[in-house]
Amino acid sequence: MQAQNICEQVAIDTKQVILLSIVALPNGQLGTRDSRGVIKRWGMDNRQIRPNIETVYPILNGGLVAMTNGELVSGGNNGNLRRWGMDGKQIGPTINTITNDNRMYSLLGLSDGDLATGTDVGILTSWGMDGKQVGITVETGQTSLWFLVEPSDGQLVSAGFAAVSLKTWGKGGKQLGPTINTGHNISSLVALPNGEIASGGDDGTLKL
């Protein structure tokens, strides 16, 4: 008899508006964040773990990351970052990552416990959990820096929304290798466990 693979679909009515982020926490819970800045946590039984977290942030697509210690970090395009504990309370002060009138477009939790942010003018910066900048500011030369991924420890790959090129950066802020032309307008980007990068294009193509 041939075994069958059965995938059971479970629908959760989060009662949130336009889910922009969903993250997996180390303890198996899920975190969701909507366009109004409301964060909710969900247990293994698909029930909500209260309280709600009201970040009161402007919209940032994907502006929620789960850290390895179980904390959540939320970000808004105004450049503010906040840390949240498992009890739903803010940890420490709000971190302001933006100067002038720039906008934060991307937020990434790094394997070493730090954070990385990208802006509308292509500025890439790393931050410690204490709110202090780590390392140097990198001017990537890319605009609308929507995508940041970490293919391996100490390296970052950046791309602008609807841009065709990828750039890889080392810990010292220097570009590693040549700029990669993907051949399509990038609409999504992910780092794979084997260290490769996969990009999705607005033409429906997927490239490794």
mmCIF file of C-alpha atoms in Angstrom, residues 36-134:
data_model
loop_
_atom_site.group_PDB
_atom_site.id
_atom_site.type_symbol
_atom_site.label_atom_id
_atom_site.label_comp_id
_atom_site.label_asym_id
_atom_site.label_seq_id
_atom_site.Cartn_x
_atom_site.Cartn_y
_atom_site.Cartn_z
ATOM 1 C CA ARG A 36 -2.257 49.081 11.965
ATOM 2 C CA GLY A 37 0.803 47.977 13.939
ATOM 3 C CA VAL A 38 -1.043 45.437 16.125
ATOM 4 C CA ILE A 39 1.006 42.358 17.120
ATOM 5 C CA LYS A 40 -0.626 39.135 18.279
ATOM 6 C CA ARG A 41 0.925 35.862 19.450
ATOM 7 C CA TRP A 42 -0.540 32.417 18.775
ATOM 8 C CA GLY A 43 0.055 29.167 20.639
ATOM 9 C CA MET A 44 0.484 25.653 19.320
ATOM 10 C CA ASP A 45 -3.265 25.152 19.804
ATOM 11 C CA ASN A 46 -3.925 28.096 17.404
ATOM 12 C CA ARG A 47 -5.359 30.194 20.222
ATOM 13 C CA GLN A 48 -4.270 33.753 20.843
ATOM 14 C CA ILE A 49 -1.900 34.434 23.717
ATOM 15 C CA ARG A 50 -2.864 37.787 25.154
ATOM 16 C CA PRO A 51 -2.299 40.661 25.483
ATOM 17 C CA ASN A 52 -2.217 42.384 22.100
ATOM 18 C CA ILE A 53 0.843 44.552 21.475
ATOM 19 C CA GLU A 54 -0.046 48.004 20.120
ATOM 20 C CA THR A 55 3.065 49.324 18.392
ATOM 21 C CA VAL A 56 1.341 52.417 16.929
ATOM 22 C CA TYR A 57 3.780 52.458 14.022
ATOM 23 C CA PRO A 58 3.444 53.560 10.421
ATOM 24 C CA ILE A 59 3.276 50.641 7.992
ATOM 25 C CA LEU A 60 6.486 48.716 7.298
ATOM 26 C CA ASN A 61 6.118 45.590 5.218
ATOM 27 C CA GLY A 62 7.682 42.731 7.164
ATOM 28 C CA GLY A 63 8.550 44.980 10.107
ATOM 29 C CA LEU A 64 8.552 42.212 12.721
ATOM 30 C CA VAL A 65 11.383 39.844 13.630
ATOM 31 C CA ALA A 66 11.629 37.046 16.201
ATOM 32 C CA MET A 67 14.922 36.848 18.072
ATOM 33 C CA THR A 68 16.449 33.588 19.277
ATOM 34 C CA ASN A 69 15.764 34.545 22.918
ATOM 35 C CA GLY A 70 12.020 34.719 22.249
ATOM 36 C CA GLU A 71 11.759 38.489 22.085
ATOM 37 C CA LEU A 72 9.984 40.282 19.245
ATOM 38 C CA VAL A 73 11.304 43.429 17.583
ATOM 39 C CA SER A 74 8.947 45.674 15.629
ATOM 40 C CA GLY A 75 9.851 48.486 13.282
ATOM 41 C CA GLY A 76 8.031 51.283 11.484
ATOM 42 C CA ASN A 77 9.029 53.277 8.437
ATOM 43 C CA ASN A 78 9.601 56.218 10.786
ATOM 44 C CA GLY A 79 12.760 54.362 11.852
ATOM 45 C CA ASN A 80 11.678 53.438 15.383
ATOM 46 C CA LEU A 81 12.420 49.949 16.749
ATOM 47 C CA ARG A 82 10.877 48.428 19.874
ATOM 48 C CA ARG A 83 11.652 45.198 21.730
ATOM 49 C CA TRP A 84 8.814 43.164 23.214
ATOM 50 C CA GLY A 85 8.955 40.426 25.844
ATOM 51 C CA MET A 86 6.841 37.289 26.036
ATOM 52 C CA ASP A 87 4.535 39.160 28.424
ATOM 53 C CA GLY A 88 3.723 41.707 25.704
ATOM 54 C CA LYS A 89 5.535 44.537 27.493
ATOM 55 C CA GLN A 90 8.156 46.749 25.860
ATOM 56 C CA ILE A 91 11.746 46.052 26.873
ATOM 57 C CA GLY A 92 14.023 49.064 27.153
ATOM 58 C CA PRO A 93 13.657 52.370 25.326
ATOM 59 C CA THR A 94 12.487 52.897 21.750
ATOM 60 C CA ILE A 95 15.438 52.817 19.334
ATOM 61 C CA ASN A 96 15.513 55.591 16.726
ATOM 62 C CA THR A 97 17.485 54.436 13.677
ATOM 63 C CA ILE A 98 16.752 57.286 11.282
ATOM 64 C CA THR A 99 18.288 60.724 10.793
ATOM 65 C CA ASN A 100 17.015 63.506 8.532
ATOM 66 C CA ASP A 101 13.788 62.630 6.689
ATOM 67 C CA ASN A 102 14.769 59.133 5.555
ATOM 68 C CA ARG A 103 12.416 56.176 5.855
ATOM 69 C CA MET A 104 13.189 52.672 7.083
ATOM 70 C CA TYR A 105 12.151 50.078 4.505
ATOM 71 C CA SER A 106 13.609 46.804 5.831
ATOM 72 C CA LEU A 107 14.383 45.107 9.144
ATOM 73 C CA LEU A 108 16.335 41.877 9.696
ATOM 74 C CA GLY A 109 17.258 39.911 12.811
ATOM 75 C CA LEU A 110 20.833 38.639 12.525
ATOM 76 C CA SER A 111 22.229 35.315 13.701
ATOM 77 C CA ASP A 112 24.485 37.041 16.250
ATOM 78 C CA GLY A 113 21.508 38.708 17.947
ATOM 79 C CA ASP A 114 21.948 42.130 16.355
ATOM 80 C CA LEU A 115 19.570 43.876 13.938
ATOM 81 C CA ALA A 116 20.043 45.300 10.443
ATOM 82 C CA THR A 117 17.979 48.047 8.824
ATOM 83 C CA GLY A 118 17.749 49.435 5.290
ATOM 84 C CA THR A 119 16.361 52.789 4.207
ATOM 85 C CA ASP A 120 14.713 54.410 1.205
ATOM 86 C CA VAL A 121 18.053 55.952 0.186
ATOM 87 C CA GLY A 122 20.023 52.704 0.413
ATOM 88 C CA ILE A 123 21.617 53.096 3.854
ATOM 89 C CA LEU A 124 22.425 49.773 5.562
ATOM 90 C CA THR A 125 23.100 49.853 9.312
ATOM 91 C CA SER A 126 23.516 47.244 12.065
ATOM 92 C CA TRP A 127 22.244 47.771 15.619
ATOM 93 C CA GLY A 128 22.824 46.082 18.953
ATOM 94 C CA MET A 129 19.921 45.211 21.215
ATOM 95 C CA ASP A 130 21.045 48.088 23.434
ATOM 96 C CA GLY A 131 20.103 50.501 20.645
ATOM 97 C CA LYS A 132 23.658 51.421 19.754
ATOM 98 C CA GLN A 133 24.987 51.228 16.217
ATOM 99 C CA VAL A 134 27.259 48.260 15.514
#
